Coordinates of C-alpha atoms in Angstrom, one line a residue:
Chain Y
M1 CA 139.2 84.3 5.3
G2 CA 137.4 86.2 2.7
T3 CA 138.4 85.5 -0.9
A4 CA 136.3 88.6 -2.6
T5 CA 138.5 91.5 -3.5
V6 CA 137.4 94.5 -1.6
R7 CA 136.0 97.4 -3.4
F8 CA 135.8 101.0 -2.7
Q9 CA 133.2 103.6 -4.0
A10 CA 133.8 106.9 -5.7
R11 CA 133.8 110.1 -3.5
K12 CA 130.7 112.0 -4.7
S13 CA 129.5 114.3 -2.0
V14 CA 130.3 115.4 1.8
A15 CA 127.0 113.8 3.0
Q16 CA 127.7 110.6 1.2
V17 CA 131.4 110.5 3.0
E18 CA 130.4 111.7 6.5
E19 CA 126.9 110.4 6.7
G20 CA 126.6 107.4 4.5
A21 CA 127.2 103.7 4.7
E22 CA 129.5 103.7 1.4
L23 CA 133.3 102.8 2.1
A24 CA 134.9 105.5 0.0
P25 CA 138.5 106.2 1.5
K26 CA 140.4 109.3 0.6
F27 CA 144.2 108.2 -0.6
D28 CA 146.5 111.3 -0.4
D29 CA 148.9 112.1 -3.4
R30 CA 151.1 109.4 -2.4
G31 CA 148.3 106.9 -2.9
L32 CA 148.3 106.5 1.1
I33 CA 145.7 106.8 4.1
T34 CA 146.7 107.2 7.8
V35 CA 146.3 104.5 10.1
V36 CA 146.3 104.6 13.9
T37 CA 146.7 101.1 15.7
T38 CA 145.7 100.6 19.3
D39 CA 145.5 97.5 21.4
A40 CA 142.0 96.3 21.6
D41 CA 142.2 95.3 25.1
S42 CA 144.1 98.2 26.7
G43 CA 143.3 101.1 24.0
E44 CA 146.9 101.9 24.2
V45 CA 148.0 103.7 20.7
L46 CA 150.5 100.9 19.4
M47 CA 151.7 102.7 16.3
Q48 CA 150.7 105.0 13.5
G49 CA 151.3 104.0 10.0
Y50 CA 150.0 104.0 6.5
M51 CA 147.8 101.9 4.2
S52 CA 148.0 101.8 0.1
A53 CA 144.6 100.6 -1.5
E54 CA 145.8 97.4 -1.7
A55 CA 146.8 97.1 2.1
L56 CA 143.6 98.3 3.0
Q57 CA 142.0 95.7 0.8
L58 CA 143.9 92.9 2.3
T59 CA 143.8 93.8 5.9
I60 CA 139.8 93.9 5.3
S61 CA 139.4 90.6 3.5
T62 CA 142.1 88.6 5.6
G63 CA 141.5 90.4 9.3
E64 CA 144.9 90.8 9.7
A65 CA 146.6 94.2 9.6
H66 CA 148.8 95.2 6.4
Y67 CA 150.5 98.5 5.9
Y68 CA 152.6 100.0 3.0
S69 CA 156.0 100.9 4.5
R70 CA 157.4 104.1 3.1
S71 CA 160.8 103.5 4.1
R72 CA 160.9 100.2 1.9
Q73 CA 158.2 101.3 -0.4
A74 CA 156.5 98.1 -0.3
L75 CA 153.2 96.4 1.0
W76 CA 154.2 95.0 4.5
H77 CA 152.1 92.7 6.3
K78 CA 152.7 93.4 9.9
G79 CA 154.7 90.3 11.6
A80 CA 155.7 88.8 8.7
T81 CA 159.4 89.0 10.1
S82 CA 158.7 89.5 13.5
G83 CA 155.7 87.2 13.9
L84 CA 154.2 90.0 15.6
V85 CA 151.0 89.8 13.5
Q86 CA 148.1 92.1 14.4
T87 CA 144.6 90.4 14.3
V88 CA 142.1 93.2 13.8
R89 CA 139.2 93.3 16.1
E90 CA 137.8 96.2 14.8
L91 CA 138.5 98.6 11.9
L92 CA 137.0 102.2 12.0
I93 CA 136.9 105.0 9.4
D94 CA 136.8 108.4 10.3
D95 CA 134.3 111.3 9.2
D96 CA 135.9 112.4 5.9
Q97 CA 137.1 108.6 5.4
D98 CA 140.9 109.5 5.4
C99 CA 142.1 107.9 8.3
I100 CA 141.8 104.2 9.4
W101 CA 141.6 103.3 13.3
L102 CA 142.7 99.3 13.9
R103 CA 141.8 97.9 17.0
V104 CA 144.2 94.9 17.3
D105 CA 145.2 91.9 19.3
V106 CA 149.1 91.6 18.8
A107 CA 150.4 88.2 19.0
G108 CA 153.7 88.4 21.1
G109 CA 152.5 91.8 22.8
A110 CA 155.0 94.1 21.1
S111 CA 154.5 96.4 18.1
C112 CA 157.6 98.7 17.9
H113 CA 160.8 97.6 16.0
V114 CA 162.6 99.2 18.8
G115 CA 161.2 96.4 21.0
Y116 CA 158.9 98.2 23.2
R117 CA 155.2 97.4 23.3
S118 CA 154.0 100.4 22.0
C119 CA 156.1 102.8 20.0
F120 CA 155.0 105.9 22.1
Y121 CA 157.4 104.8 25.0
R122 CA 158.1 108.5 25.8
K123 CA 156.2 111.7 26.9
V124 CA 156.7 115.3 26.7
P125 CA 155.8 117.2 30.1
V126 CA 153.2 119.6 29.2
G127 CA 152.0 122.9 31.0
D128 CA 152.7 123.6 34.5
E129 CA 155.1 120.5 34.3
F130 CA 156.8 121.6 31.0
A131 CA 157.2 125.2 32.8
A132 CA 158.7 123.6 35.9
R133 CA 161.1 121.5 34.3
Q134 CA 162.1 123.2 30.8
T135 CA 165.4 124.9 30.8
D136 CA 166.2 127.5 28.3
G137 CA 163.1 126.1 26.2
H138 CA 164.1 122.5 26.3
V139 CA 162.9 119.6 28.5
A140 CA 163.8 115.9 28.8
L141 CA 161.5 113.0 27.4
E142 CA 160.3 110.8 30.2
W143 CA 159.9 106.6 29.7
T144 CA 156.5 105.2 29.9
E145 CA 157.9 101.9 29.2
T146 CA 161.1 100.7 31.1
E147 CA 161.7 97.2 29.6
K148 CA 162.1 96.1 26.1
V149 CA 159.5 93.1 25.2
F150 CA 162.0 91.9 22.6
D151 CA 165.4 92.1 21.5
P152 CA 165.5 93.8 17.9
E153 CA 168.7 92.3 16.9
E154 CA 167.4 88.9 17.6
V155 CA 164.4 89.5 15.8
Y156 CA 165.4 91.7 12.7
G157 CA 169.2 90.9 12.6
D158 CA 170.9 93.4 10.4
A159 CA 167.9 94.4 8.6
P160 CA 168.1 98.2 8.1
N161 CA 166.4 100.4 10.8
P162 CA 163.2 102.2 9.2
T163 CA 164.0 105.3 11.2
I164 CA 164.6 108.2 8.5
L165 CA 166.5 111.4 10.2
Chain S
M1 CA 150.6 127.8 32.0
G2 CA 154.0 128.1 30.8
T3 CA 155.3 131.1 29.1
A4 CA 159.0 129.7 28.0
T5 CA 159.0 129.1 24.4
V6 CA 159.4 125.6 23.5
R7 CA 162.5 124.6 21.7
F8 CA 163.5 121.2 19.7
Q9 CA 166.5 119.6 19.5
A10 CA 168.3 118.9 15.8
R11 CA 168.1 115.4 14.7
K12 CA 171.5 113.9 14.8
S13 CA 171.4 110.4 14.9
V14 CA 168.8 107.2 15.2
A15 CA 170.1 106.6 18.4
Q16 CA 169.5 109.9 19.8
V17 CA 166.1 110.0 18.2
E18 CA 165.0 106.6 19.0
E19 CA 166.7 105.9 22.3
G20 CA 167.5 109.3 23.9
A21 CA 165.7 112.0 26.1
E22 CA 165.9 114.6 23.3
L23 CA 162.9 116.2 21.8
A24 CA 163.8 116.1 17.9
P25 CA 160.5 115.9 16.3
K26 CA 160.3 115.6 12.5
F27 CA 158.1 117.6 10.4
D28 CA 157.2 116.6 7.2
D29 CA 157.9 118.4 3.7
R30 CA 154.6 120.6 4.8
G31 CA 156.1 121.3 8.1
L32 CA 153.5 119.1 9.7
I33 CA 153.9 116.4 12.4
T34 CA 150.8 113.8 12.3
V35 CA 148.8 113.6 15.7
V36 CA 146.6 110.9 17.3
T37 CA 144.3 112.1 19.9
T38 CA 142.5 109.4 22.6
D39 CA 140.3 110.2 25.4
A40 CA 142.2 109.7 28.3
D41 CA 139.6 107.9 30.2
S42 CA 138.2 105.6 27.8
G43 CA 141.2 105.1 25.3
E44 CA 138.9 105.6 22.5
V45 CA 140.6 107.6 19.3
L46 CA 138.9 110.7 19.1
M47 CA 140.4 112.3 16.0
Q48 CA 143.2 112.2 13.9
G49 CA 145.1 115.6 12.9
Y50 CA 148.6 117.7 12.1
M51 CA 150.5 120.1 14.1
S52 CA 153.0 122.5 13.0
A53 CA 155.9 123.3 14.9
E54 CA 154.2 126.3 16.5
A55 CA 151.3 124.3 17.3
L56 CA 153.1 121.6 19.0
Q57 CA 155.1 124.2 21.0
L58 CA 151.7 125.8 21.9
T59 CA 150.1 122.6 23.0
I60 CA 153.4 121.9 25.2
S61 CA 153.4 125.2 26.8
T62 CA 149.5 125.7 27.3
G63 CA 148.6 121.9 28.2
E64 CA 145.3 122.6 25.6
A65 CA 145.7 120.9 22.2
H66 CA 146.6 123.3 19.3
Y67 CA 146.5 121.8 15.6
Y68 CA 147.4 122.8 12.0
S69 CA 143.8 122.7 10.1
R70 CA 145.1 121.8 6.4
S71 CA 141.6 123.1 5.2
R72 CA 141.9 126.5 7.0
Q73 CA 145.6 126.7 6.6
A74 CA 145.8 128.0 9.8
L75 CA 147.0 127.5 13.5
W76 CA 143.7 125.9 15.2
H77 CA 143.1 126.0 18.9
K78 CA 140.9 123.2 19.2
G79 CA 137.7 124.4 20.8
A80 CA 138.1 128.2 20.2
T81 CA 134.9 127.9 18.1
S82 CA 132.8 125.0 19.7
G83 CA 134.1 125.3 23.3
L84 CA 135.1 121.6 23.1
V85 CA 138.6 122.5 24.2
Q86 CA 141.1 119.6 24.8
T87 CA 142.9 119.2 27.9
V88 CA 146.0 117.1 27.6
R89 CA 146.6 114.7 30.1
E90 CA 149.6 113.4 28.8
L91 CA 151.7 114.0 25.1
L92 CA 153.6 111.2 24.1
I93 CA 155.7 110.8 20.9
D94 CA 156.9 107.6 18.8
D95 CA 160.1 105.7 18.3
D96 CA 161.4 108.1 15.5
Q97 CA 159.9 111.1 16.7
D98 CA 157.3 111.8 13.4
C99 CA 154.0 111.4 15.3
I100 CA 152.4 112.6 18.6
W101 CA 149.9 110.9 20.9
L102 CA 147.7 113.1 22.7
R103 CA 145.7 111.8 25.8
V104 CA 143.0 114.3 26.3
D105 CA 139.8 115.4 28.7
V106 CA 137.5 116.8 26.3
A107 CA 134.9 119.7 27.4
G108 CA 131.4 118.6 26.3
G109 CA 132.7 115.3 25.4
A110 CA 132.6 115.7 21.8
S111 CA 135.4 115.7 19.3
C112 CA 134.0 115.4 15.9
H113 CA 133.1 118.5 13.4
V114 CA 129.9 116.1 12.6
G115 CA 128.4 116.2 16.3
Y116 CA 129.7 112.6 17.2
R117 CA 131.8 111.9 20.2
S118 CA 134.7 110.6 18.3
C119 CA 135.6 111.0 14.5
F120 CA 135.7 107.3 14.0
Y121 CA 131.6 106.6 14.3
R122 CA 131.5 104.2 11.7
K123 CA 133.3 100.8 11.1
V124 CA 134.1 98.1 8.2
P125 CA 133.3 94.4 8.7
V126 CA 136.8 92.7 8.3
G127 CA 137.9 88.9 7.7
D128 CA 134.9 86.3 7.9
E129 CA 132.4 89.1 8.9
F130 CA 133.4 90.9 5.5
A131 CA 133.0 87.7 3.7
A132 CA 129.6 87.0 4.8
R133 CA 128.0 90.6 4.1
Q134 CA 129.8 91.6 0.6
T135 CA 128.2 92.0 -2.4
D136 CA 130.3 92.1 -5.5
G137 CA 133.2 93.3 -3.0
H138 CA 131.0 96.1 -1.4
V139 CA 130.3 96.3 2.1
A140 CA 128.1 98.5 4.1
L141 CA 129.5 100.5 7.2
E142 CA 128.3 99.9 10.4
W143 CA 127.4 102.9 13.2
T144 CA 129.3 102.4 16.3
E145 CA 127.6 105.8 17.8
T146 CA 124.0 106.5 17.2
E147 CA 123.4 109.7 18.7
K148 CA 125.2 112.9 17.9
V149 CA 126.5 115.1 21.2
F150 CA 125.8 118.1 19.9
D151 CA 124.1 119.6 16.5
P152 CA 126.8 121.3 14.0
E153 CA 124.5 123.7 12.5
E154 CA 124.0 125.2 16.2
V155 CA 127.7 125.5 17.1
Y156 CA 129.3 125.8 13.7
G157 CA 126.6 128.0 12.0
D158 CA 127.3 128.1 8.1
A159 CA 131.4 127.6 8.7
P160 CA 132.6 125.7 5.7
N161 CA 132.7 121.9 6.3
P162 CA 136.2 120.8 6.5
T163 CA 135.8 117.7 4.8
I164 CA 137.7 117.7 1.3
L165 CA 136.2 115.3 -1.7

């Protein structure tokens, strides 16, 4: 575990940000950067979330995924409640440094609060499949995972559901 | 190619959104939904972008990725300029339906305007590696791709760079 505080560089030029070796992340007007988290083995997208500067610093220094929960408005050490900690195998940043890609190993094999392995457990038919299956422009979602890895009620009890309508 | 207009459902309950078969995407206060795009074969994250309702409708009906460009403030048929069209093999939506995952085949093999295969061509050392390599909290990015797939100047000419400092 590293103990040094991670520091970022100021954003000075497109060349620096896109082609340079300086870590100069862009946080949006909420102070957040977008994060995509995939399973390091399967490549499956597990979740999409956000990090504050502090969450990104802690993720880099500890090697465990930290996020910022918009629904709880708080720093979020993933797995602190559920035990489903994400160990970071690789942390990548995109061309304009406003998005993080985490490749992780997940304790317990699940990342979704609904109980599935991935948050992306339903798909939408596209193109010819959409045309064949749509009724008046509406189409039914199809499940790509059929069994939950855990029971959300057992793990989270009566904690408030993070989904906002 | 489908010709029917794709229609979305109103968001009525957490159960409907998380556990139902209705497509009820949540667009943010800018009218956008977050999109993660991966290579359908390698699982590599190619890019992270946004879709407007129109972009999502066109992606579903045509089977080719459409985004909303925040820098150009316009609907963006990916590949219209570069030829690097993304054909959607699978379109998934997450638990609370505020994020789309596209699994695509990319014509030309590149998705990044800088010329790399993926927008995520640099990584940040984490944990023990960060601790070993950092100097005063700063650490150098490391390249995961060393050769560009195309020359951006040849493909985009003098079109404005989308990166915003």
